Amino acid sequence: MMRKSPIIITGGGQRLGLACAQALHEQGYKVIITYRRHREEINAIEASGIQCLQADFSTQNGVEAFIKKVLEDYDALGAIIHNASEWEAEKNCSDTKLLMEKMWQVHVFAPYRINLAFEGLLCAGFKDDGVADIIHMTDYVVEKGSDKHIAYAASKAGLANLTCSFAKRYSPCIKVNAIAPSLLMFHNSDNDDYRQKALNKSLLQKEPGEQEGVLAVKYVLESGYLTGRTLSLDGGRHLV
Ligand SMILES: NC(=O)C1=CN([C@@H]2O[C@H](COP(=O)(O)OP(=O)(O)OC[C@H]3O[C@@H](n4cnc5c(N)ncnc54)[C@H](OP(=O)(O)O)[C@@H]3O)[C@@H](O)[C@H]2O)C=CC1
Ligand SMILES: Nc1nc2c(c(=O)[nH]1)N=C([C@H](O)[C@@H](O)CO)CN2
């Protein structure tokens, strides 16, 4: 069913978040994305009819400013999709204390504060549309850890746990689920050796692309009976 209340996708200026925003917009949803860094592409996204809000979740003030703006401008929400994320490895970092703080801030503190602050808006969305959703974009590494992205994996595990807590707290009005991709799409900078090693990690040995994530988001939004669960998108990696 088409919900009248808007859907917010954080980190929607590129890649998976943008693909989800465009797909849901094309379906007729009112879609709002957040972006951190303004660039030309944001103007094009806005011109397509998707509202773009600048938000930097790297500080508590940035999170609270975003919350304040949304509470001022909207009286209902159909869904919030926590997609904003930084993927940083320990090897690229000189200060691992700051790395853990940064990972925790964007992957746990921001979704936690936003979910608590938007309960009323999502319940109003449920009242209007009969459905409301919170979706956390986590990661396969929640299950297995990562020896190269330790702080990232731990923070995504924190986000995964928020799925259980908020599913219990917000039922039956708001469904709360996670989507845990393994490899969805490479970066242009990924070399052939890295790509081959990443492909070999799953049974299906393919780079599915962002549309695999779009399909999962659409399923979760359209489901009437899924909450507190994680949808794994990993090509059978857990069986390798
Ligand atoms: N791509 C993949 O293969 C996989 C992705 N995932 C997860 O799926 C989701 C989407 O992945 P992908 O599209 O690659 O994500 P990206 O790495 O492209 O990041 C998405 C957006 O997050 C925004 N962002 C990062 N930090 C902050 C911050 N502090 N405040 C506000 N916005 C921020 C960035 O905004 P800006 O560009 O404006 O700075 C960026 O555009 C992520 O949660 C990711 O962890 C999980 C496993 C695999
Ligand atoms: N925020 C991001 N998180 C992740 C990304 C990304 O590009 N941005 N990429 C991955 C990889 O695909 C990894 O799963 C395999 O190379 C993981 N998380």
GROMACS .gro file of C-alpha atoms and ligand atoms in nm:
model
  306
    1MET     CA    1   0.000   0.000   0.000
    2MET     CA    2   0.121   0.350  -0.080
    3ARG     CA    3   0.187   0.555   0.231
    4LYS     CA    4   0.111   0.927   0.225
    5SER     CA    5   0.364   1.010   0.497
    6PRO     CA    6   0.720   1.077   0.375
    7ILE     CA    7   1.013   0.839   0.392
    8ILE     CA    8   1.350   0.970   0.509
    9ILE     CA    9   1.668   0.800   0.384
   10THR     CA   10   1.986   0.915   0.554
   11GLY     CA   11   2.302   0.931   0.343
   12GLY     CA   12   2.092   0.929   0.025
   13GLY     CA   13   2.327   1.138  -0.190
   14GLN     CA   14   2.494   0.841  -0.357
   15ARG     CA   15   2.511   0.467  -0.416
   16LEU     CA   16   2.259   0.256  -0.221
   17GLY     CA   17   2.079   0.542  -0.047
   18LEU     CA   18   2.029   0.729  -0.374
   19ALA     CA   19   1.914   0.414  -0.556
   20CYS     CA   20   1.655   0.352  -0.282
   21ALA     CA   21   1.541   0.715  -0.290
   22GLN     CA   22   1.498   0.713  -0.668
   23ALA     CA   23   1.314   0.379  -0.670
   24LEU     CA   24   1.072   0.480  -0.392
   25HIS     CA   25   1.019   0.822  -0.554
   26GLU     CA   26   0.937   0.653  -0.883
   27GLN     CA   27   0.685   0.435  -0.696
   28GLY     CA   28   0.511   0.750  -0.580
   29TYR     CA   29   0.640   0.785  -0.225
   30LYS     CA   30   0.735   1.128  -0.091
   31VAL     CA   31   1.108   1.082  -0.031
   32ILE     CA   32   1.348   1.294   0.171
   33ILE     CA   33   1.722   1.224   0.172
   34THR     CA   34   1.995   1.360   0.393
   35TYR     CA   35   2.338   1.444   0.258
   36ARG     CA   36   2.649   1.558   0.443
   37ARG     CA   37   2.860   1.715   0.165
   38HIS     CA   38   2.685   1.933  -0.090
   39ARG     CA   39   2.785   1.861  -0.452
   40GLU     CA   40   2.634   1.918  -0.795
   41GLU     CA   41   2.453   1.585  -0.785
   42ILE     CA   42   2.245   1.703  -0.490
   43ASN     CA   43   2.096   1.979  -0.706
   44ALA     CA   44   1.995   1.721  -0.967
   45ILE     CA   45   1.842   1.496  -0.701
   46GLU     CA   46   1.643   1.791  -0.566
   47ALA     CA   47   1.532   1.887  -0.918
   48SER     CA   48   1.393   1.532  -0.960
   49GLY     CA   49   1.147   1.595  -0.678
   50ILE     CA   50   1.334   1.430  -0.391
   51GLN     CA   51   1.375   1.668  -0.098
   52CYS     CA   52   1.735   1.699   0.022
   53LEU     CA   53   1.825   1.793   0.379
   54GLN     CA   54   2.182   1.866   0.481
   55ALA     CA   55   2.275   1.670   0.794
   56ASP     CA   56   2.607   1.576   0.950
   57PHE     CA   57   2.569   1.304   1.211
   58SER     CA   58   2.936   1.313   1.313
   59THR     CA   59   2.855   1.538   1.609
   60GLN     CA   60   2.577   1.526   1.866
   61ASN     CA   61   2.485   1.883   1.774
   62GLY     CA   62   2.456   1.778   1.411
   63VAL     CA   63   2.217   1.498   1.503
   64GLU     CA   64   2.007   1.725   1.726
   65ALA     CA   65   1.991   1.994   1.454
   66PHE     CA   66   1.858   1.736   1.207
   67ILE     CA   67   1.599   1.616   1.459
   68LYS     CA   68   1.488   1.973   1.530
   69LYS     CA   69   1.451   2.051   1.158
   70VAL     CA   70   1.238   1.742   1.087
   71LEU     CA   71   1.018   1.795   1.395
   72GLU     CA   72   0.958   2.154   1.284
   73ASP     CA   73   0.878   2.068   0.922
   74TYR     CA   74   0.680   1.740   0.944
   75ASP     CA   75   0.388   1.604   1.145
   76ALA     CA   76   0.413   1.241   1.028
   77LEU     CA   77   0.669   0.998   0.884
   78GLY     CA   78   0.610   0.673   0.697
   79ALA     CA   79   0.962   0.541   0.748
   80ILE     CA   80   1.317   0.629   0.842
   81ILE     CA   81   1.596   0.433   0.672
   82HIS     CA   82   1.930   0.463   0.853
   83ASN     CA   83   2.169   0.423   0.563
   84ALA     CA   84   2.433   0.691   0.640
   85SER     CA   85   2.762   0.524   0.711
   86GLU     CA   86   3.140   0.549   0.702
   87TRP     CA   87   3.347   0.241   0.623
   88GLU     CA   88   3.692   0.298   0.767
   89ALA     CA   89   3.967   0.049   0.839
   90GLU     CA   90   4.206   0.057   1.134
   91LYS     CA   91   4.504   0.056   0.894
   92ASN     CA   92   4.407   0.397   0.757
   93CYS     CA   93   4.372   0.544   1.103
   94SER     CA   94   4.632   0.703   1.333
   95ASP     CA   95   4.390   0.743   1.625
   96THR     CA   96   4.177   0.435   1.688
   97LYS     CA   97   4.002   0.606   1.980
   98LEU     CA   98   3.865   0.866   1.737
   99LEU     CA   99   3.783   0.593   1.486
  100MET     CA  100   3.566   0.405   1.735
  101GLU     CA  101   3.399   0.730   1.841
  102LYS     CA  102   3.329   0.820   1.477
  103MET     CA  103   3.186   0.476   1.396
  104TRP     CA  104   2.973   0.469   1.708
  105GLN     CA  105   2.849   0.823   1.646
  106VAL     CA  106   2.717   0.764   1.294
  107HIS     CA  107   2.607   0.400   1.325
  108VAL     CA  108   2.463   0.392   1.679
  109PHE     CA  109   2.424   0.732   1.847
  110ALA     CA  110   2.255   0.896   1.548
  111PRO     CA  111   2.003   0.616   1.476
  112TYR     CA  112   1.934   0.579   1.851
  113ARG     CA  113   1.858   0.949   1.905
  114ILE     CA  114   1.663   0.982   1.580
  115ASN     CA  115   1.449   0.673   1.649
  116LEU     CA  116   1.360   0.805   1.996
  117ALA     CA  117   1.289   1.155   1.870
  118PHE     CA  118   1.071   1.046   1.577
  119GLU     CA  119   0.845   0.801   1.763
  120GLY     CA  120   0.555   1.047   1.753
  121LEU     CA  121   0.599   1.120   1.382
  122LEU     CA  122   0.614   0.749   1.296
  123CYS     CA  123   0.308   0.673   1.509
  124ALA     CA  124   0.125   0.952   1.324
  125GLY     CA  125   0.240   0.786   1.001
  126PHE     CA  126   0.098   0.457   1.126
  127LYS     CA  127  -0.232   0.632   1.209
  128ASP     CA  128  -0.251   0.782   0.858
  129ASP     CA  129  -0.124   0.486   0.655
  130GLY     CA  130  -0.164   0.180   0.876
  131VAL     CA  131   0.210   0.114   0.860
  132ALA     CA  132   0.538   0.273   0.967
  133ASP     CA  133   0.896   0.146   0.945
  134ILE     CA  134   1.244   0.189   1.078
  135ILE     CA  135   1.513   0.018   0.871
  136HIS     CA  136   1.876  -0.012   0.984
  137MET     CA  137   2.137  -0.080   0.716
  138THR     CA  138   2.383  -0.303   0.899
  139ASP     CA  139   2.637  -0.543   0.748
  140TYR     CA  140   2.723  -0.914   0.720
  141VAL     CA  141   3.024  -0.848   0.947
  142VAL     CA  142   2.783  -0.814   1.241
  143GLU     CA  143   2.771  -1.198   1.237
  144LYS     CA  144   3.142  -1.270   1.182
  145GLY     CA  145   3.338  -0.960   1.281
  146SER     CA  146   3.608  -0.808   1.066
  147ASP     CA  147   3.984  -0.812   1.130
  148LYS     CA  148   4.033  -0.501   0.914
  149HIS     CA  149   3.727  -0.292   1.010
  150ILE     CA  150   3.698  -0.370   1.382
  151ALA     CA  151   3.536  -0.048   1.502
  152TYR     CA  152   3.308  -0.039   1.197
  153ALA     CA  153   3.188  -0.396   1.258
  154ALA     CA  154   3.134  -0.336   1.632
  155SER     CA  155   2.931  -0.024   1.564
  156LYS     CA  156   2.719  -0.206   1.305
  157ALA     CA  157   2.659  -0.476   1.568
  158GLY     CA  158   2.535  -0.200   1.798
  159LEU     CA  159   2.300  -0.085   1.523
  160ALA     CA  160   2.180  -0.443   1.475
  161ASN     CA  161   2.098  -0.463   1.845
  162LEU     CA  162   1.895  -0.142   1.823
  163THR     CA  163   1.674  -0.334   1.578
  164CYS     CA  164   1.568  -0.576   1.855
  165SER     CA  165   1.519  -0.309   2.121
  166PHE     CA  166   1.318  -0.070   1.906
  167ALA     CA  167   1.110  -0.355   1.757
  168LYS     CA  168   1.000  -0.444   2.112
  169ARG     CA  169   0.952  -0.083   2.220
  170TYR     CA  170   0.755   0.034   1.913
  171SER     CA  171   0.533  -0.266   1.834
  172PRO     CA  172   0.269  -0.292   1.707
  173CYS     CA  173   0.263   0.050   1.537
  174ILE     CA  174   0.615   0.062   1.396
  175LYS     CA  175   0.804  -0.227   1.232
  176VAL     CA  176   1.179  -0.219   1.296
  177ASN     CA  177   1.412  -0.431   1.080
  178ALA     CA  178   1.769  -0.445   0.953
  179ILE     CA  179   1.917  -0.523   0.615
  180ALA     CA  180   2.266  -0.678   0.629
  181PRO     CA  181   2.447  -0.677   0.296
  182SER     CA  182   2.782  -0.836   0.242
  183LEU     CA  183   2.917  -0.708  -0.091
  184LEU     CA  184   2.663  -0.492  -0.277
  185MET     CA  185   2.877  -0.272  -0.499
  186PHE     CA  186   3.246  -0.200  -0.531
  187HIS     CA  187   3.410   0.138  -0.541
  188ASN     CA  188   3.569   0.251  -0.869
  189SER     CA  189   3.900   0.255  -0.682
  190ASP     CA  190   3.881  -0.118  -0.598
  191ASN     CA  191   4.149  -0.302  -0.802
  192ASP     CA  192   4.099  -0.638  -0.977
  193ASP     CA  193   4.278  -0.833  -0.706
  194TYR     CA  194   4.058  -0.687  -0.432
  195ARG     CA  195   3.746  -0.743  -0.640
  196GLN     CA  196   3.830  -1.108  -0.711
  197LYS     CA  197   3.905  -1.176  -0.344
  198ALA     CA  198   3.574  -1.015  -0.243
  199LEU     CA  199   3.379  -1.211  -0.505
  200ASN     CA  200   3.537  -1.539  -0.390
  201LYS     CA  201   3.400  -1.485  -0.038
  202SER     CA  202   3.043  -1.582  -0.137
  203LEU     CA  203   2.888  -1.890  -0.300
  204LEU     CA  204   2.734  -1.686  -0.580
  205GLN     CA  205   3.061  -1.495  -0.646
  206LYS     CA  206   2.898  -1.182  -0.785
  207GLU     CA  207   2.864  -0.810  -0.724
  208PRO     CA  208   2.483  -0.778  -0.708
  209GLY     CA  209   2.468  -0.400  -0.736
  210GLU     CA  210   2.254  -0.151  -0.544
  211GLN     CA  211   1.927  -0.284  -0.689
  212GLU     CA  212   1.964  -0.588  -0.463
  213GLY     CA  213   1.944  -0.348  -0.170
  214VAL     CA  214   1.650  -0.162  -0.327
  215LEU     CA  215   1.462  -0.493  -0.360
  216ALA     CA  216   1.522  -0.569   0.008
  217VAL     CA  217   1.403  -0.225   0.119
  218LYS     CA  218   1.087  -0.259  -0.089
  219TYR     CA  219   1.016  -0.602   0.063
  220VAL     CA  220   1.063  -0.480   0.420
  221LEU     CA  221   0.841  -0.176   0.359
  222GLU     CA  222   0.570  -0.388   0.196
  223SER     CA  223   0.580  -0.666   0.456
  224GLY     CA  224   0.298  -0.667   0.710
  225TYR     CA  225   0.451  -0.922   0.943
  226LEU     CA  226   0.828  -0.864   0.965
  227THR     CA  227   0.976  -0.693   1.269
  228GLY     CA  228   1.287  -0.735   1.480
  229ARG     CA  229   1.452  -0.924   1.197
  230THR     CA  230   1.758  -0.890   0.971
  231LEU     CA  231   1.743  -0.957   0.598
  232SER     CA  232   2.085  -1.090   0.491
  233LEU     CA  233   2.204  -1.008   0.140
  234ASP     CA  234   2.527  -1.208   0.116
  235GLY     CA  235   2.522  -1.453  -0.178
  236GLY     CA  236   2.560  -1.748   0.058
  237ARG     CA  237   2.880  -1.613   0.213
  238HIS     CA  238   2.789  -1.770   0.548
  239LEU     CA  239   2.827  -2.118   0.389
  240VAL     CA  240   3.170  -2.065   0.233
  241LIG     N1  241   2.832  -0.090  -0.044
  241LIG     C1  242   2.834  -0.215   0.003
  241LIG     O1  243   2.877  -0.308  -0.064
  241LIG     C2  244   2.785  -0.241   0.142
  241LIG     C3  245   2.712  -0.144   0.212
  241LIG     N2  246   2.668  -0.171   0.339
  241LIG     C4  247   2.590  -0.069   0.410
  241LIG     O2  248   2.487  -0.021   0.324
  241LIG     C5  249   2.472   0.121   0.342
  241LIG     C6  250   2.491   0.192   0.209
  241LIG     O3  251   2.621   0.160   0.158
  241LIG     P1  252   2.691   0.261   0.054
  241LIG     O4  253   2.588   0.311  -0.041
  241LIG     O5  254   2.815   0.198   0.004
  241LIG     O6  255   2.727   0.382   0.152
  241LIG     P2  256   2.833   0.502   0.132
  241LIG     O7  257   2.967   0.459   0.184
  241LIG     O8  258   2.822   0.550  -0.007
  241LIG     O9  259   2.776   0.611   0.237
  241LIG     C7  260   2.647   0.659   0.224
  241LIG     C8  261   2.642   0.801   0.269
  241LIG    O10  262   2.662   0.812   0.410
  241LIG     C9  263   2.687   0.949   0.433
  241LIG     N3  264   2.755   0.971   0.561
  241LIG    C10  265   2.869   0.915   0.603
  241LIG     N4  266   2.902   0.963   0.724
  241LIG    C11  267   2.806   1.053   0.757
  241LIG    C12  268   2.784   1.138   0.868
  241LIG     N5  269   2.870   1.140   0.971
  241LIG     N6  270   2.675   1.218   0.867
  241LIG    C13  271   2.589   1.217   0.763
  241LIG     N7  272   2.603   1.139   0.656
  241LIG    C14  273   2.711   1.059   0.653
  241LIG    C15  274   2.772   0.998   0.316
  241LIG    O11  275   2.730   1.130   0.284
  241LIG     P3  276   2.817   1.232   0.196
  241LIG    O12  277   2.852   1.155   0.070
  241LIG    O13  278   2.723   1.346   0.170
  241LIG    O14  279   2.938   1.269   0.278
  241LIG    C16  280   2.743   0.895   0.206
  241LIG    O15  281   2.690   0.952   0.090
  241LIG    C17  282   2.572   0.163   0.448
  241LIG    O16  283   2.512   0.168   0.574
  241LIG    C18  284   2.676   0.052   0.443
  241LIG    O17  285   2.745   0.035   0.566
  241LIG    C19  286   2.696  -0.290   0.402
  241LIG    C20  287   2.768  -0.387   0.336
  241LIG    C21  288   2.812  -0.371   0.201
  242LIG     N1  289   2.944   0.283   0.440
  242LIG     C1  290   2.989   0.180   0.370
  242LIG     N2  291   2.992   0.056   0.426
  242LIG     C2  292   3.042  -0.047   0.353
  242LIG     C3  293   3.090  -0.030   0.223
  242LIG     C4  294   3.083   0.101   0.168
  242LIG     O1  295   3.125   0.123   0.052
  242LIG     N3  296   3.035   0.200   0.245
  242LIG     N4  297   3.140  -0.133   0.150
  242LIG     C5  298   3.151  -0.253   0.203
  242LIG     C6  299   3.214  -0.358   0.114
  242LIG     O2  300   3.130  -0.388   0.007
  242LIG     C7  301   3.249  -0.488   0.177
  242LIG     O3  302   3.131  -0.546   0.222
  242LIG     C8  303   3.313  -0.582   0.074
  242LIG     O4  304   3.413  -0.519   0.005
  242LIG     C9  305   3.108  -0.283   0.341
  242LIG     N5  306   3.048  -0.170   0.406
   0.00000   0.00000   0.00000
